[in-house]
Tab-separated table of C-alpha atoms in Angstrom:
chain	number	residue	atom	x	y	z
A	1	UNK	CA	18.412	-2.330	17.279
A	2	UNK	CA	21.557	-0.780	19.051
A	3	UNK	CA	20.628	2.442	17.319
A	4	UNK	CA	16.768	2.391	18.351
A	5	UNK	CA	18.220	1.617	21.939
A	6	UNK	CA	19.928	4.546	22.028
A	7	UNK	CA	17.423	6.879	20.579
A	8	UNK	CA	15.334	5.638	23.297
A	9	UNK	CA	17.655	5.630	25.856
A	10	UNK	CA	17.666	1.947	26.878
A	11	UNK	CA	19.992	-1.014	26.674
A	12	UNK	CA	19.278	-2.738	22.638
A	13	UNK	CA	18.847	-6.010	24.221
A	14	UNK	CA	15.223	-4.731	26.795
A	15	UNK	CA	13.837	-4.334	23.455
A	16	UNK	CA	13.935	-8.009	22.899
A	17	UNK	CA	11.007	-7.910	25.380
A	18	UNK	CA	8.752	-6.489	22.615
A	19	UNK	CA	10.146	-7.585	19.358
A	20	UNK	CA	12.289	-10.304	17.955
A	21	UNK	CA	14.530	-8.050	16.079
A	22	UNK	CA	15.033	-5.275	13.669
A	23	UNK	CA	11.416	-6.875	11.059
A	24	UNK	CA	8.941	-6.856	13.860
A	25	UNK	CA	9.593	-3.275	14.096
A	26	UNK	CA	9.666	-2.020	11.004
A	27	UNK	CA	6.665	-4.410	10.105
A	28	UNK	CA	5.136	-2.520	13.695
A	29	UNK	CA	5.768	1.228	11.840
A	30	UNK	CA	4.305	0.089	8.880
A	31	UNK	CA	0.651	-1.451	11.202
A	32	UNK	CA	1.085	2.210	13.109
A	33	UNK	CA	1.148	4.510	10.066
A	34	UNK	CA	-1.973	2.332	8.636
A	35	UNK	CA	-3.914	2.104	11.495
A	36	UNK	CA	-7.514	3.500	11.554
A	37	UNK	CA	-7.171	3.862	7.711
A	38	UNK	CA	-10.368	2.658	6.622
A	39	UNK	CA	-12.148	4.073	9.199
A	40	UNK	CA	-11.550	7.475	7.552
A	41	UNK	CA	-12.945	5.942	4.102
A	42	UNK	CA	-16.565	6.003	4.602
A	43	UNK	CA	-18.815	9.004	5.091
A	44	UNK	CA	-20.807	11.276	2.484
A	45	UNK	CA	-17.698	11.870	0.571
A	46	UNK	CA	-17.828	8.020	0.032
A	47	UNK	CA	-21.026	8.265	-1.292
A	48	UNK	CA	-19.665	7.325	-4.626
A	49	UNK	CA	-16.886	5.205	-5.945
A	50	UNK	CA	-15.132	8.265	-6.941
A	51	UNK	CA	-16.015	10.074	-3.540
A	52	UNK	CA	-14.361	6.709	-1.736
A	53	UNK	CA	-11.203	6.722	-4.094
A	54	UNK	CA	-10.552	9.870	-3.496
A	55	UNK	CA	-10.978	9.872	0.266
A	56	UNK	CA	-9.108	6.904	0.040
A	57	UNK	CA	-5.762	8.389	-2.007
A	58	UNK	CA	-5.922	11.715	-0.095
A	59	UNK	CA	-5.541	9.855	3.592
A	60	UNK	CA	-2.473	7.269	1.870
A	61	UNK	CA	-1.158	11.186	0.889
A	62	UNK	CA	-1.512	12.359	4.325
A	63	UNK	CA	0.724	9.315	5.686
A	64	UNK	CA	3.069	10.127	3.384
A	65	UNK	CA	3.068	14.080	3.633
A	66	UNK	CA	2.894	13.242	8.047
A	67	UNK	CA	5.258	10.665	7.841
A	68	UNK	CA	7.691	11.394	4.784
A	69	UNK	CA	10.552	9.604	6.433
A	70	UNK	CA	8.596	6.373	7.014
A	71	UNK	CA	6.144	6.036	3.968
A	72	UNK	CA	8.439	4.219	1.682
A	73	UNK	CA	8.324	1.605	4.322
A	74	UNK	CA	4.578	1.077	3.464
A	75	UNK	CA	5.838	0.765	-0.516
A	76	UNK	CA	8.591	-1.591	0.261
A	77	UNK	CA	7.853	-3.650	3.106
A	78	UNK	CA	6.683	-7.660	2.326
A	79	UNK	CA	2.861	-7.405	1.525
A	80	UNK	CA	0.090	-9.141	3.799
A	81	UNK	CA	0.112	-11.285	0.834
A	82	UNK	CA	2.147	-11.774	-2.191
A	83	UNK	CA	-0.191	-10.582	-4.655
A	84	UNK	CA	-1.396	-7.511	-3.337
A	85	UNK	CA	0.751	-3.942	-4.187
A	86	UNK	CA	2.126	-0.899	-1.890
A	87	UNK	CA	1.211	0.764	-0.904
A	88	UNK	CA	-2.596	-0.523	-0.416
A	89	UNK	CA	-0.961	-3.820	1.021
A	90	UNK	CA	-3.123	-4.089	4.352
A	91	UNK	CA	-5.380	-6.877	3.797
A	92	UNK	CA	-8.193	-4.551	5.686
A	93	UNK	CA	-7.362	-2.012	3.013
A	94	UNK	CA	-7.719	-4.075	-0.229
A	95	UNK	CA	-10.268	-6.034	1.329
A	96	UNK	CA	-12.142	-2.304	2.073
A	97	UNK	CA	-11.236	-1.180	-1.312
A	98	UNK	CA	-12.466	-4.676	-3.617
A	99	UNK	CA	-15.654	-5.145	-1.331
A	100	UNK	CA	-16.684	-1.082	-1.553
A	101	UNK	CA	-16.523	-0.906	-5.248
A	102	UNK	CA	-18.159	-4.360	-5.466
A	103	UNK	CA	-21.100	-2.387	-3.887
A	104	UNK	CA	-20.906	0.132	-7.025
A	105	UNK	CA	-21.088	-2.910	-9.430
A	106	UNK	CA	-17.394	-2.905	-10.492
A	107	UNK	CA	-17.173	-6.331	-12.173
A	108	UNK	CA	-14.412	-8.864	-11.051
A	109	UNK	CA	-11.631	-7.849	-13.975
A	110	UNK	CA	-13.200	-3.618	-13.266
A	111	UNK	CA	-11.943	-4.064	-9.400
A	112	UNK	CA	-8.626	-5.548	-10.253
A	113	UNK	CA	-7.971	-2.985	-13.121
A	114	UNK	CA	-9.089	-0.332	-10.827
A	115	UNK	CA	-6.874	-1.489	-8.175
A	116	UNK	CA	-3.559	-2.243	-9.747
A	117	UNK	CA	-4.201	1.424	-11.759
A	118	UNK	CA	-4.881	3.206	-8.520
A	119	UNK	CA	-2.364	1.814	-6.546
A	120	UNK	CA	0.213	2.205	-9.391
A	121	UNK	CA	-0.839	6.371	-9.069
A	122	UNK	CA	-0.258	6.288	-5.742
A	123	UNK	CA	3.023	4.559	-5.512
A	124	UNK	CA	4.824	6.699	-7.643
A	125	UNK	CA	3.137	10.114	-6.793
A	126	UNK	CA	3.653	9.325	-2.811
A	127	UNK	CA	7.509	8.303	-3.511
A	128	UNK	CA	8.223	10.801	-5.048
A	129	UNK	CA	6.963	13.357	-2.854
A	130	UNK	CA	8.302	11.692	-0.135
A	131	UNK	CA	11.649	11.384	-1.597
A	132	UNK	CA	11.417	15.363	-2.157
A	133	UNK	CA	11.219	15.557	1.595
A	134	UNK	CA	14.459	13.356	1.940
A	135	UNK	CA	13.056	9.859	1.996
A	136	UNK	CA	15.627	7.225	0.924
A	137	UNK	CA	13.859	5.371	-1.441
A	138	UNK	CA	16.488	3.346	-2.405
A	139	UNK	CA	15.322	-0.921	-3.032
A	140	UNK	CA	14.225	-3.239	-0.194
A	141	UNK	CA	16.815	-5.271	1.966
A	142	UNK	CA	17.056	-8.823	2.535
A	143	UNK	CA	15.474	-9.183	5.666
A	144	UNK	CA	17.820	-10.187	8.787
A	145	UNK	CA	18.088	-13.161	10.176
A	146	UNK	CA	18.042	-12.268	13.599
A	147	UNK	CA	17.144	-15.218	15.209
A	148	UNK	CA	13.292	-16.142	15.505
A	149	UNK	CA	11.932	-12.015	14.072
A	150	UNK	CA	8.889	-12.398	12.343
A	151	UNK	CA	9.694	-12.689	8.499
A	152	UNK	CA	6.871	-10.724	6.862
A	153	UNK	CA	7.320	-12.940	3.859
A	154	UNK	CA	4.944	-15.129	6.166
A	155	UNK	CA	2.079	-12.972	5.840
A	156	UNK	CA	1.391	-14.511	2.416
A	157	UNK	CA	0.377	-17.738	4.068
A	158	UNK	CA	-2.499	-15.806	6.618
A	159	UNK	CA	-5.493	-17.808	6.887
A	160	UNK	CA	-8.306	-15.404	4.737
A	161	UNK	CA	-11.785	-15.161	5.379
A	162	UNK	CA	-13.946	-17.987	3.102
A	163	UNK	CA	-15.458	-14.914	1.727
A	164	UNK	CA	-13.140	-12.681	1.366
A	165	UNK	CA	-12.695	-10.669	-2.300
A	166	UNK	CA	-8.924	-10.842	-1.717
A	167	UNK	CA	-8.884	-14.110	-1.486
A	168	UNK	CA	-11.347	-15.105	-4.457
A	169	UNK	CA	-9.700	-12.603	-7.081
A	170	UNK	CA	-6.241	-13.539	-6.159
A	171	UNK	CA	-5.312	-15.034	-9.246
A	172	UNK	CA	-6.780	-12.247	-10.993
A	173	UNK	CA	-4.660	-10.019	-8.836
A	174	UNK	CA	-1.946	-11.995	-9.308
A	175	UNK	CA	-1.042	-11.401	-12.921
A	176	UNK	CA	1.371	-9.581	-14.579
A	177	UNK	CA	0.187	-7.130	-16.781
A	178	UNK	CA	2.656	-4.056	-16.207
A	179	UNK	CA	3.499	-3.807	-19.991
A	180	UNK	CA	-0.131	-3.482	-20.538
A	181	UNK	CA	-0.833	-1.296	-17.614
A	182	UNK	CA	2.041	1.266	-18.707
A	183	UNK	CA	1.110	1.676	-22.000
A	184	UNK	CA	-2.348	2.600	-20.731
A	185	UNK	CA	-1.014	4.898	-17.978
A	186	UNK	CA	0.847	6.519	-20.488
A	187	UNK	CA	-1.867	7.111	-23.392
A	188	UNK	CA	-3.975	8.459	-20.183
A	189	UNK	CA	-1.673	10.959	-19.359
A	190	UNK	CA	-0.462	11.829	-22.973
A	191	UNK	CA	-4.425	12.137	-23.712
A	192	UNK	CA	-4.447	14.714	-21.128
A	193	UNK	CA	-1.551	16.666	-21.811
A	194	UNK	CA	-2.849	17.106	-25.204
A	195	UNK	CA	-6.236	18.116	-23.907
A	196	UNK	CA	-4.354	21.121	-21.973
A	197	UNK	CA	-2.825	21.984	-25.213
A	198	UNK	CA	-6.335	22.259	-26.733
A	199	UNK	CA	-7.089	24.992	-24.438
């Protein structure tokens, strides 16, 4: 907080006005670089599920490629809630994401799949490139106790919707399957490196 005081060339402690300490503002960075994001999703290109993902993964790229510095905050931070994955972590994101390919008839375990897959791509694509523009991507801290700041780890608790999709597949998104989902990943890309070799 001393630091941010200085960069913006006020005393650390007039920033107590706004936040609680050094979470609400990285938690605030993290609200900022996601804002408006799924107003960009929908459009012709979203005409189909595979217009809408890739709309979708192309503006979580632009963060990242705008914002290099500060994207790994959207991988690392807390989630909204537990279960949910960086960097689609915004409950208005998921919530987008699970109710728009709903709409394509993606059954309950196709929208899960889907999701943990896609934002699996994304999360390692996006950290790395942001890393290659000299992101530390190094593991998340302990948040501070600093007195009364926000702990994101209370976002898990948010009151959702009756009807919202997060909320009725969250056991679903819940589970661990990463053995499964590597092994997939993997034959996926091996299947297409092999395909280029066909060529």
């Amino acid at each position: 907080m001393r630091g941010l005081g200085q960069e913006l060339g006020v005393e650390a402690m007039s920033l107590y006005r706004y936040v609680t300490g050094r979470e609400d503002v990285l938690e605030a960075v993290v609200a900022r670089l996601l804002e408006g994001l799924t107003a960009r999703l929908h459009g012709e290109i979203a005409a189909s599920w595979q217009g809408y993902l890739q709309t979708l993964a192309h503006a979580v790229r632009d963060i990242a490629l705008d914002h290099p510095l500060a994207f790994p905050l959207v991988a690392t931070r807390h989630p909204a809630a537990p279960w949910l994955r960086p960097p689609l972590r915004s409950l208005e994101v998921v919530e987008d994401f699970l109710t728009t390919l709903g709409r394509f008839g993606f059954t309950d375990d196709q929208l899960v799949r889907t999701y943990r897959s896609f934002s699996s791509f994304l999360l390692g694509h996006l950290l790395l490139e942001s890393a290659a523009q000299g992101a530390e991507t190094s593991p998340v801290e302990e948040p501070l106790d600093e007195g009364g700041a926000d702990d994101p780890n209370r976002d898990g608790e948010m009151s959702l919707a009756p009807g919202s999709e997060v909320l009725r597949l969250r056991s679903a998104l819940s589970e661990d399957r990463g053995a499964e989902e590597f092994e997939a990943s993997l034959e996926t890309l091996l299947d297409r490196i092999e395909l280029e070799m066909c060529q």
